[in-house]
Tab-separated table of C-alpha atoms in Angstrom:
chain	number	residue	atom	x	y	z
V	12	MET	CA	79.912	191.988	88.768
V	13	ARG	CA	80.342	187.836	87.605
V	14	PHE	CA	84.117	188.739	85.956
V	15	VAL	CA	85.326	190.505	89.508
V	16	LEU	CA	83.776	187.087	91.358
V	17	ARG	CA	85.399	184.999	88.712
V	18	VAL	CA	88.965	187.279	89.158
V	19	LEU	CA	88.611	186.647	92.903
V	20	LYS	CA	87.628	183.195	92.923
V	21	ALA	CA	90.889	182.535	90.847
V	22	LEU	CA	93.060	184.626	93.137
V	23	ALA	CA	91.676	182.428	96.021
V	24	LEU	CA	92.550	179.344	94.115
V	25	LEU	CA	96.003	180.500	93.439
V	26	VAL	CA	96.456	181.298	97.358
V	27	VAL	CA	94.967	178.027	97.973
V	28	LEU	CA	97.673	176.302	95.666
V	29	ILE	CA	100.509	178.324	96.587
V	30	ILE	CA	99.777	177.460	100.413
V	31	ALA	CA	99.676	173.834	99.348
V	32	ALA	CA	102.383	173.828	97.470
V	33	GLY	CA	104.359	175.464	100.280
V	34	THR	CA	103.597	173.094	102.645
V	35	GLY	CA	104.374	170.625	100.929
V	36	TRP	CA	107.477	171.789	100.236
V	37	LEU	CA	108.107	172.077	103.831
V	38	PHE	CA	107.038	168.615	104.738
V	39	ALA	CA	109.282	167.072	101.726
V	40	ARG	CA	111.999	169.234	101.717
V	41	PRO	CA	112.536	171.905	105.235
V	42	PRO	CA	115.058	174.565	104.476
V	43	GLU	CA	118.416	173.741	106.292
V	44	LEU	CA	117.729	176.617	108.723
V	45	LEU	CA	114.539	174.916	110.076
V	46	ARG	CA	115.832	171.869	110.396
V	47	VAL	CA	119.102	172.998	112.377
V	48	GLY	CA	116.743	175.074	114.617
V	49	ASP	CA	114.599	172.235	115.113
V	50	GLY	CA	117.718	170.122	115.854
V	51	TYR	CA	119.112	172.637	118.090
V	52	ALA	CA	115.649	172.882	120.216
V	53	ALA	CA	115.104	168.936	120.628
V	54	LYS	CA	118.996	168.912	121.996
V	55	ILE	CA	118.797	171.416	124.489
V	56	VAL	CA	115.571	170.854	126.019
V	57	CYS	CA	116.638	166.937	125.863
V	58	SER	CA	119.832	167.529	128.274
V	59	ASN	CA	118.127	170.032	130.228
V	60	VAL	CA	114.958	168.255	131.051
V	61	PHE	CA	116.866	164.698	131.595
V	62	ILE	CA	120.089	165.502	132.896
V	63	ALA	CA	119.309	168.710	134.571
V	64	GLY	CA	115.716	167.935	135.742
V	65	ARG	CA	114.218	171.385	134.386
V	66	ASP	CA	110.978	171.621	133.253
V	67	ALA	CA	110.959	171.411	129.182
V	68	ASP	CA	108.277	174.630	128.671
V	69	ASP	CA	110.947	176.681	130.850
V	70	VAL	CA	113.736	174.987	128.759
V	71	LEU	CA	112.381	175.901	125.228
V	72	HIS	CA	111.355	179.539	126.379
V	73	ASP	CA	114.152	180.664	128.231
V	74	ASP	CA	117.280	178.842	126.946
V	75	VAL	CA	115.936	178.518	122.804
V	76	GLN	CA	113.490	180.784	122.051
V	77	ALA	CA	114.164	184.167	124.023
V	78	PRO	CA	117.648	184.394	123.157
V	79	GLY	CA	117.853	183.332	119.913
V	80	ASN	CA	116.230	183.379	115.889
V	81	PRO	CA	113.162	184.849	115.966
V	82	LEU	CA	112.208	181.695	113.829
V	83	LEU	CA	112.779	179.696	117.114
V	84	ARG	CA	109.720	181.425	118.803
V	85	LEU	CA	107.833	179.147	116.034
V	86	VAL	CA	109.379	176.016	117.367
V	87	ARG	CA	107.192	173.291	119.378
V	88	VAL	CA	108.755	170.484	121.148
V	89	SER	CA	107.145	167.555	122.900
V	90	VAL	CA	109.008	164.967	125.320
V	91	GLU	CA	108.046	161.377	126.097
V	92	ARG	CA	109.760	160.413	129.606
V	93	ASP	CA	108.900	157.099	129.231
V	94	SER	CA	111.294	156.336	125.983
V	95	GLY	CA	113.694	159.373	126.919
V	96	ARG	CA	112.662	160.651	123.397
V	97	VAL	CA	112.179	164.858	122.198
V	98	THR	CA	110.589	165.893	118.587
V	99	ALA	CA	110.902	169.441	117.769
V	100	ARG	CA	108.817	170.685	114.613
V	101	PHE	CA	108.623	174.401	113.135
V	102	MET	CA	105.004	175.206	113.752
V	103	GLY	CA	104.183	171.937	115.674
V	104	LEU	CA	104.316	170.660	111.525
V	105	PHE	CA	107.376	171.003	109.896
V	106	ALA	CA	111.069	170.035	110.001
V	107	SER	CA	111.032	167.345	112.321
V	108	SER	CA	114.206	166.810	114.720
V	109	TYR	CA	114.619	164.584	117.097
V	110	ALA	CA	116.930	163.617	120.383
V	111	LEU	CA	117.488	160.737	122.427
V	112	TYR	CA	118.140	160.432	126.286
V	113	ARG	CA	120.739	157.436	126.940
V	114	GLY	CA	121.080	157.758	130.562
V	115	SER	CA	124.858	158.407	131.943
V	116	LEU	CA	125.941	159.017	128.707
V	117	GLY	CA	123.251	162.326	128.661
V	118	CYS	CA	121.224	163.009	125.058
V	119	THR	CA	122.233	162.665	121.479
V	120	SER	CA	120.742	164.558	118.650
V	121	VAL	CA	119.373	162.082	116.133
V	122	PRO	CA	118.721	164.265	112.738
V	123	ASP	CA	117.796	161.408	110.905
V	124	GLY	CA	115.114	159.797	113.352
V	125	ASN	CA	117.075	156.605	113.359
V	126	PHE	CA	116.259	155.789	116.938
V	127	GLU	CA	117.478	152.045	116.518
V	128	ALA	CA	120.921	153.238	115.371
V	129	ALA	CA	121.446	155.765	118.223
V	130	ILE	CA	120.571	153.238	120.702
V	131	ASN	CA	122.628	150.371	119.047
V	132	ALA	CA	125.860	152.699	118.669
V	133	VAL	CA	126.492	152.842	122.732
V	134	PRO	CA	125.106	148.753	123.124
V	135	PHE	CA	127.914	148.905	126.207
V	136	ASP	CA	127.172	149.301	130.108
V	137	ALA	CA	127.586	153.176	130.779
V	138	PRO	CA	129.700	154.123	133.478
V	139	ALA	CA	127.945	154.179	137.424
V	140	LYS	CA	126.931	157.341	138.617
V	141	MET	CA	129.386	158.872	141.463
V	142	GLN	CA	128.106	159.586	144.571
V	143	ALA	CA	129.024	163.169	145.814
V	144	ASN	CA	130.447	163.023	149.467
V	145	ASP	CA	129.927	165.181	152.805
V	146	ALA	CA	133.795	166.283	152.850
V	147	VAL	CA	134.575	169.915	152.308
V	148	TRP	CA	135.051	171.050	148.862
V	149	PRO	CA	136.941	169.859	146.513
V	150	GLN	CA	137.253	166.415	148.090
V	151	GLY	CA	133.409	166.702	148.490
V	152	GLU	CA	130.410	168.962	148.819
V	153	GLY	CA	130.672	170.014	152.378
V	154	SER	CA	129.920	173.357	153.086
V	155	GLY	CA	133.126	174.056	155.205
V	156	ASN	CA	134.320	176.550	152.923
V	157	GLN	CA	134.785	180.415	154.750
V	158	PRO	CA	132.404	182.931	152.731
V	159	ASP	CA	134.932	186.089	151.588
V	160	ALA	CA	132.038	188.999	152.275
V	161	LYS	CA	134.318	191.151	149.631
V	162	ILE	CA	134.135	188.709	146.929
V	163	ALA	CA	130.259	187.885	147.211
V	164	ALA	CA	129.333	191.260	146.665
V	165	VAL	CA	131.203	191.575	143.273
V	166	LEU	CA	128.954	188.648	142.540
V	167	ALA	CA	126.169	190.064	144.182
V	168	ASP	CA	126.857	193.347	141.340
V	169	SER	CA	124.791	192.861	138.336
V	170	ARG	CA	127.387	194.735	136.695
V	171	PHE	CA	129.985	192.205	137.048
V	172	ALA	CA	128.087	189.046	137.341
V	173	GLY	CA	126.579	190.086	133.674
V	174	PRO	CA	123.106	189.347	132.104
V	175	ALA	CA	121.406	186.123	132.964
V	176	MET	CA	124.041	184.679	135.144
V	177	ARG	CA	123.173	181.175	136.488
V	178	ALA	CA	126.434	180.213	138.361
V	179	ILE	CA	129.798	181.856	139.655
V	180	VAL	CA	131.832	179.924	141.879
V	181	VAL	CA	135.314	181.504	143.247
V	182	VAL	CA	137.926	179.333	144.320
V	183	ARG	CA	141.137	180.872	146.058
V	184	ASP	CA	143.960	179.121	147.833
V	185	GLY	CA	141.612	175.376	146.874
V	186	ARG	CA	138.842	176.617	148.550
V	187	ILE	CA	135.611	178.098	147.538
V	188	VAL	CA	135.656	182.070	149.176
V	189	ALA	CA	132.253	183.195	147.364
V	190	GLU	CA	129.608	181.742	145.112
V	191	ALA	CA	126.002	182.946	143.336
V	192	TYR	CA	123.255	181.776	141.454
V	193	GLY	CA	120.745	182.525	139.031
V	194	ARG	CA	116.776	181.898	140.084
V	195	GLY	CA	115.775	178.452	139.759
V	196	PHE	CA	119.546	177.444	139.627
V	197	SER	CA	121.675	176.155	142.736
V	198	ALA	CA	124.733	174.444	143.299
V	199	LYS	CA	123.402	171.197	142.029
V	200	THR	CA	122.475	172.245	138.518
V	201	PRO	CA	124.110	170.483	135.776
V	202	LEU	CA	125.163	173.046	133.663
V	203	ILE	CA	126.502	173.346	129.682
V	204	GLY	CA	130.130	174.492	129.087
V	205	TRP	CA	129.901	174.638	125.513
V	206	SER	CA	133.306	175.439	124.170
V	207	MET	CA	134.976	174.949	127.565
V	208	THR	CA	134.547	171.413	127.059
V	209	LYS	CA	137.157	171.802	124.496
V	210	THR	CA	139.473	172.127	126.924
V	211	VAL	CA	138.478	169.150	129.378
V	212	ASN	CA	138.374	166.772	125.807
V	213	ALA	CA	142.269	168.121	125.324
V	214	ALA	CA	142.614	166.935	128.912
V	215	ILE	CA	141.041	163.178	128.288
V	216	LEU	CA	143.552	163.691	125.581
V	217	GLY	CA	146.577	164.726	127.923
V	218	ARG	CA	145.702	161.365	129.976
V	219	LEU	CA	146.229	159.326	126.902
V	220	MET	CA	149.784	160.607	126.363
V	221	LEU	CA	150.556	160.103	130.072
V	222	ASP	CA	150.202	156.437	129.284
V	223	GLY	CA	152.165	157.008	126.024
V	224	LYS	CA	149.531	155.815	123.658
V	225	VAL	CA	149.380	159.266	121.862
V	226	SER	CA	151.917	162.494	121.291
V	227	PHE	CA	151.661	165.790	120.369
V	228	ASP	CA	153.360	164.684	116.566
V	229	ASP	CA	151.259	162.080	115.640
V	230	ASP	CA	150.161	162.480	112.188
V	231	HIS	CA	147.875	160.325	109.247
V	232	LEU	CA	145.420	160.880	111.843
V	233	MET	CA	142.439	159.645	109.941
V	234	ALA	CA	142.172	157.172	107.336
V	235	GLN	CA	140.427	158.968	104.976
V	236	TRP	CA	143.454	161.350	104.750
V	237	LYS	CA	146.177	158.821	103.906
V	238	ASP	CA	146.700	159.357	100.559
V	239	ASP	CA	146.940	163.590	100.412
V	240	GLN	CA	148.589	166.209	102.139
V	241	ARG	CA	145.686	165.967	105.436
V	242	SER	CA	148.063	163.317	106.297
V	243	ARG	CA	150.410	165.673	107.465
V	244	ILE	CA	148.144	167.385	110.111
V	245	LYS	CA	149.933	166.477	113.527
V	246	VAL	CA	147.412	166.152	117.093
V	247	SER	CA	149.516	169.639	118.060
V	248	ASP	CA	147.907	170.942	115.006
V	249	LEU	CA	144.603	170.266	115.773
V	250	LEU	CA	144.734	171.396	119.549
V	251	GLY	CA	146.368	174.699	118.549
V	252	MET	CA	143.162	174.802	115.825
V	253	GLU	CA	146.046	175.294	113.434
V	254	SER	CA	145.424	172.111	111.113
V	255	GLY	CA	144.400	174.319	107.754
V	256	LEU	CA	141.125	172.137	107.350
V	257	ALA	CA	138.348	174.916	105.803
V	258	PHE	CA	136.006	174.283	108.561
V	259	ASN	CA	133.417	176.951	108.730
V	260	GLU	CA	132.548	178.056	112.438
V	261	ASP	CA	130.208	180.869	111.158
V	262	TYR	CA	126.927	180.736	113.928
V	263	GLY	CA	125.314	183.593	111.953
V	264	SER	CA	124.245	181.139	108.623
V	265	VAL	CA	123.664	177.117	108.241
V	266	ALA	CA	127.368	176.464	108.237
V	267	ASP	CA	130.122	173.593	109.007
V	268	VAL	CA	129.537	173.641	112.729
V	269	THR	CA	125.561	173.715	112.627
V	270	ARG	CA	125.267	171.095	110.238
V	271	MET	CA	127.929	168.806	111.981
V	272	LEU	CA	125.551	169.036	115.442
V	273	TYR	CA	122.436	169.058	114.147
V	274	LEU	CA	122.234	167.478	110.815
V	275	ASP	CA	124.703	164.666	110.532
V	276	PRO	CA	124.361	162.131	113.140
V	277	ASP	CA	128.171	161.198	112.800
V	278	MET	CA	129.747	164.407	113.666
V	279	VAL	CA	133.136	163.213	112.460
V	280	SER	CA	132.201	162.742	108.605
V	281	LEU	CA	131.801	166.788	107.998
V	282	PRO	CA	135.367	167.655	109.369
V	283	ALA	CA	137.153	164.715	108.833
V	284	ASN	CA	136.057	165.312	104.862
V	285	VAL	CA	136.694	168.910	104.599
V	286	PRO	CA	139.458	170.691	101.906
V	287	MET	CA	142.787	171.852	103.033
V	288	GLU	CA	142.939	176.071	102.925
V	289	ALA	CA	146.448	176.279	104.095
V	290	ALA	CA	149.390	174.242	105.184
V	291	PRO	CA	149.514	172.974	109.024
V	292	GLY	CA	150.721	175.136	111.307
V	293	GLN	CA	150.138	178.229	109.188
V	294	ARG	CA	146.745	179.644	110.106
V	295	PHE	CA	144.623	179.757	113.058
V	296	ARG	CA	140.947	179.110	112.470
V	297	TYR	CA	138.626	177.987	115.453
V	298	SER	CA	136.809	174.870	114.688
V	299	SER	CA	134.382	173.219	116.935
V	300	GLY	CA	135.068	170.019	113.962
V	301	THR	CA	138.928	169.740	114.885
V	302	ALA	CA	137.588	169.249	118.504
V	303	VAL	CA	135.341	166.234	117.614
V	304	LEU	CA	138.606	164.967	115.650
V	305	LEU	CA	140.292	164.715	118.562
V	306	SER	CA	137.464	163.018	120.246
V	307	ARG	CA	137.552	160.304	117.429
V	308	ILE	CA	141.420	160.043	117.802
V	309	TRP	CA	141.848	159.444	121.477
V	310	MET	CA	138.701	156.848	121.449
V	311	ASP	CA	140.299	155.270	119.129
V	312	LYS	CA	143.735	155.228	120.674
V	313	VAL	CA	142.012	153.812	123.971
V	314	GLY	CA	141.889	150.205	122.698
V	315	ASN	CA	137.832	149.466	122.133
V	316	ALA	CA	134.670	150.542	122.338
V	317	GLN	CA	133.590	149.956	126.024
V	318	ALA	CA	136.437	151.511	127.350
V	319	ALA	CA	136.240	154.611	125.390
V	320	PHE	CA	133.033	155.185	126.693
V	321	SER	CA	134.101	154.709	130.186
V	322	TYR	CA	137.088	156.741	129.744
V	323	PRO	CA	136.454	160.547	130.532
V	324	HIS	CA	134.765	159.044	133.576
V	325	ASP	CA	137.373	156.267	134.865
V	326	ALA	CA	140.542	158.789	133.791
V	327	LEU	CA	139.466	161.995	134.582
V	328	PHE	CA	136.037	162.913	136.418
V	329	SER	CA	136.370	160.575	138.933
V	330	PRO	CA	139.971	160.739	140.166
V	331	LEU	CA	138.684	164.401	140.405
V	332	GLY	CA	135.476	164.037	141.867
V	333	MET	CA	133.473	165.677	139.197
V	334	SER	CA	130.580	163.527	140.055
V	335	SER	CA	127.865	165.554	138.000
V	336	ALA	CA	129.641	165.241	134.863
V	337	VAL	CA	127.930	163.834	131.684
V	338	PHE	CA	129.783	164.070	128.660
V	339	GLU	CA	127.655	163.650	125.736
V	340	LEU	CA	128.121	161.571	122.725
V	341	ASP	CA	126.649	162.007	118.787
V	342	ALA	CA	124.335	159.628	117.313
V	343	ARG	CA	127.200	157.065	115.927
V	344	GLY	CA	128.963	157.060	119.406
V	345	THR	CA	131.695	159.507	119.059
V	346	PHE	CA	131.694	162.141	122.041
V	347	ALA	CA	130.531	165.593	121.107
V	348	GLY	CA	134.191	167.135	122.407
V	349	SER	CA	133.378	170.371	120.927
V	350	SER	CA	130.174	171.298	123.270
V	351	TYR	CA	128.679	168.993	124.890
V	352	LEU	CA	129.685	168.714	128.646
V	353	TYR	CA	127.293	169.278	131.351
V	354	ALA	CA	128.398	169.580	135.091
V	355	THR	CA	127.523	171.755	138.198
V	356	ALA	CA	129.309	174.814	138.427
V	357	HIS	CA	131.478	173.036	141.775
V	358	ASP	CA	132.350	170.660	139.102
V	359	TRP	CA	133.281	172.863	136.403
V	360	ALA	CA	135.405	174.536	139.162
V	361	ARG	CA	137.218	171.243	140.504
V	362	PHE	CA	138.766	171.281	136.766
V	363	GLY	CA	139.934	174.661	136.895
V	364	GLN	CA	141.850	173.776	139.970
V	365	PHE	CA	143.091	170.741	138.592
V	366	LEU	CA	144.770	172.947	135.491
V	367	LEU	CA	145.805	175.293	137.930
V	368	GLN	CA	147.736	172.105	140.259
V	369	ASP	CA	149.632	171.731	136.551
V	370	GLY	CA	147.482	168.683	136.328
V	371	VAL	CA	147.874	166.805	139.621
V	372	TRP	CA	145.307	165.982	142.015
V	373	ASN	CA	145.852	164.637	145.394
V	374	GLY	CA	149.419	164.150	144.580
V	375	ARG	CA	148.847	162.277	141.667
V	376	ARG	CA	150.018	163.022	138.167
V	377	LEU	CA	146.981	162.695	135.870
V	378	LEU	CA	148.567	165.454	133.088
V	379	PRO	CA	152.293	165.173	131.222
V	380	GLU	CA	154.461	167.560	132.467
V	381	GLY	CA	154.042	170.702	130.584
V	382	PHE	CA	150.808	169.622	129.370
V	383	VAL	CA	149.572	172.548	131.240
V	384	GLY	CA	152.345	174.782	130.379
V	385	ALA	CA	151.182	174.137	126.917
V	386	MET	CA	147.476	174.699	127.743
V	387	ARG	CA	149.399	178.173	128.528
V	388	THR	CA	151.524	178.875	125.577
V	389	PRO	CA	150.499	181.133	123.028
V	390	THR	CA	150.221	180.165	119.264
V	391	ALA	CA	151.967	182.482	116.620
V	392	ALA	CA	149.500	182.144	114.338
V	393	SER	CA	146.621	183.279	116.601
V	394	ASN	CA	148.466	186.498	117.423
V	395	GLY	CA	148.902	185.097	120.796
V	396	ARG	CA	144.837	185.249	121.230
V	397	TYR	CA	145.031	181.304	121.474
V	398	THR	CA	147.044	178.447	122.958
V	399	GLN	CA	148.864	175.079	122.036
V	400	VAL	CA	146.022	173.240	123.964
V	401	GLN	CA	142.259	174.302	123.446
V	402	ALA	CA	142.423	177.225	125.654
V	403	TRP	CA	142.379	181.173	125.330
V	404	LEU	CA	145.013	183.755	126.604
V	405	ALA	CA	142.541	186.810	124.925
V	406	PRO	CA	139.268	185.894	124.679
V	407	GLY	CA	137.724	188.871	122.598
V	408	SER	CA	140.028	190.995	124.310
V	409	SER	CA	143.867	190.945	126.202
V	410	ASN	CA	144.455	190.591	129.440
V	411	ALA	CA	146.736	193.737	129.835
V	412	ALA	CA	144.024	195.833	128.363
V	413	PHE	CA	142.158	194.937	131.641
V	414	GLY	CA	145.153	195.039	133.778
V	415	LEU	CA	145.082	191.556	134.620
V	416	PRO	CA	147.631	189.124	135.603
V	417	GLU	CA	150.035	188.385	132.738
V	418	ASP	CA	149.838	184.454	133.574
V	419	THR	CA	145.848	184.134	133.257
V	420	PHE	CA	144.386	181.996	130.557
V	421	TRP	CA	140.720	181.441	130.145
V	422	LEU	CA	138.365	178.323	128.721
V	423	SER	CA	135.174	180.106	126.912
V	424	GLY	CA	132.192	178.888	125.773
V	425	HIS	CA	129.086	180.125	123.790
V	426	ASP	CA	126.436	182.420	125.494
V	427	GLY	CA	128.695	183.467	128.445
V	428	GLN	CA	130.690	180.374	129.647
V	429	SER	CA	134.384	181.214	131.180
V	430	MET	CA	136.718	180.344	133.327
V	431	ALA	CA	139.611	182.224	134.466
V	432	ILE	CA	142.828	180.519	135.875
V	433	VAL	CA	145.178	182.892	137.540
V	434	PRO	CA	148.346	181.073	139.031
V	435	SER	CA	150.273	183.960	140.157
V	436	ALA	CA	146.757	184.572	142.248
V	437	ASN	CA	145.876	181.181	143.124
V	438	LEU	CA	142.548	181.963	141.699
V	439	VAL	CA	140.019	180.387	139.375
V	440	ILE	CA	136.444	181.769	138.460
V	441	VAL	CA	133.979	179.955	137.106
V	442	ARG	CA	131.148	181.865	135.441
V	443	LEU	CA	127.947	180.122	133.599
V	444	GLY	CA	125.135	181.458	132.477
V	445	LEU	CA	122.686	182.525	129.084
V	446	THR	CA	124.790	185.337	127.947
V	447	PRO	CA	124.627	186.036	123.863
V	448	GLY	CA	127.562	187.956	122.854
V	449	TRP	CA	125.675	190.668	121.288
V	450	LEU	CA	124.776	191.586	125.266
V	451	GLY	CA	128.851	192.848	125.179
V	452	TYR	CA	129.382	190.912	128.292
V	453	GLN	CA	133.259	190.656	129.139
V	454	PRO	CA	134.152	188.257	131.976
V	455	GLN	CA	137.562	190.160	132.418
V	456	ALA	CA	135.826	192.870	134.193
V	457	LEU	CA	134.569	190.167	137.168
V	458	LEU	CA	137.830	189.030	137.117
V	459	LYS	CA	139.582	192.318	138.003
V	460	ALA	CA	136.756	193.147	140.148
V	461	VAL	CA	137.459	189.939	142.458
V	462	LEU	CA	141.407	190.473	142.361
V	463	GLU	CA	140.861	194.253	143.408
V	464	ALA	CA	138.647	192.736	146.459
V	465	SER	CA	140.765	190.138	147.343
V	466	PRO	CA	143.938	189.881	150.237
V	467	GLN	CA	147.134	189.277	148.588
V	468	SER	CA	147.354	185.515	147.366
V	469	ARG	CA	149.881	183.159	148.135
V	470	VAL	CA	151.918	181.724	144.650
V	471	PRO	CA	150.684	178.318	144.036
V	472	GLN	CA	153.065	175.843	144.825
V	473	GLN	CA	152.350	173.814	141.552
V	474	GLN	CA	152.568	175.856	138.568
V	475	ALA	CA	152.555	174.897	134.975
V	476	GLY	CA	155.682	175.477	133.106
V	477	PRO	CA	155.886	177.759	130.110
V	478	GLU	CA	156.251	175.735	127.082
V	479	ARG	CA	155.405	171.948	126.207
V	480	GLN	CA	157.598	169.677	127.547
V	481	VAL	CA	157.865	165.659	126.457
V	482	GLU	CA	155.146	163.972	127.995
V	483	THR	CA	156.436	161.318	130.644
V	484	GLN	CA	154.846	158.180	131.982
V	485	PRO	CA	153.475	157.752	135.077
């Protein structure tokens, strides 16, 4: 009996030692997977609480835990409203990660916990928040648009709206003809576009092209590339996802994209230092890293930091009346051009209408002639799926497979964000939600149903050209 007791005591001690060692390891060197999960939770909760005005517990449950990795269900989050700080910890104890709210510049992930550096990275005056007016959309937020009952019926059908839809807006002939919102969301709720942000980021770069400050053919783009073959990478290669950089976009593991977004306070560092795997223009590789590089490139071309922080607002959001738009930066002051633009569905639709009109708004050309045409022109390396300027022709499945107009092009983002632009039908459809890819939802079905419910639409007066042209001066 004594021997058995000694064995049991030894086993109990061993278990205690293993638990203590494991706990110490989690405190001292938590796995990257846990750090990424906590970083994601802190950032998403921060943005949705401080930008969208949502409840932190609801965001943690609905946006972070419900659709994601089961480990995320063990994440606990605390919000300090006075300081704008959000902390996330696995089991409330391990792998601490942080996010910080910086006013009209939104939230940033602070993976190193250096709040002072994150605050000092944007020490300038942020752009003042625009106020929406009561004019009829798109000039304002007035409700003078006449709803279309047939299209409204399509939006009310869950087969077309899809699981966890949060907002759908249909614009035909320049007016909102139908819109629908999920429970707890409205026309006033700013929603994340995820990778639809890439196309907005490209348009901001296009504004600088109009001023002659950057061109498609610019190379020698980063200082660390000057002495190797990466110096041959052009702006056009980055825009078309054909840079040749070996950036890993696999969201099923801890990869380059998740390290960039949630483990590195300087998002530029990782994509700027990955090696080449192919010559520029030879291989298509979808890369959020290249979108962040484009942010850094256009910010450096603006001229100074204060002007760069204000440039999205001054050059694009203000002229279009996108009063809700919040474009977030990393902890060191580079716009997260891959992922982090929040805006209401009405404002996302304004951007779509802007592209439908070939980059012209209120009679003023804001993008070079041919820029939107390049956004509609497929690249050979992507086998016709992706375009020359950060947009899709065939996200998931071809337009032809769904019987859609040939001139349809798309903005597409993580978890079911999409925007369809159909110049021949004078139509824009924005669909936002929390719909993971494994649910199998395809926005092409929604577009097809809306087209079938629509009367014959007029062909828009301003259409994008079929190919990229040389940028022009204003």
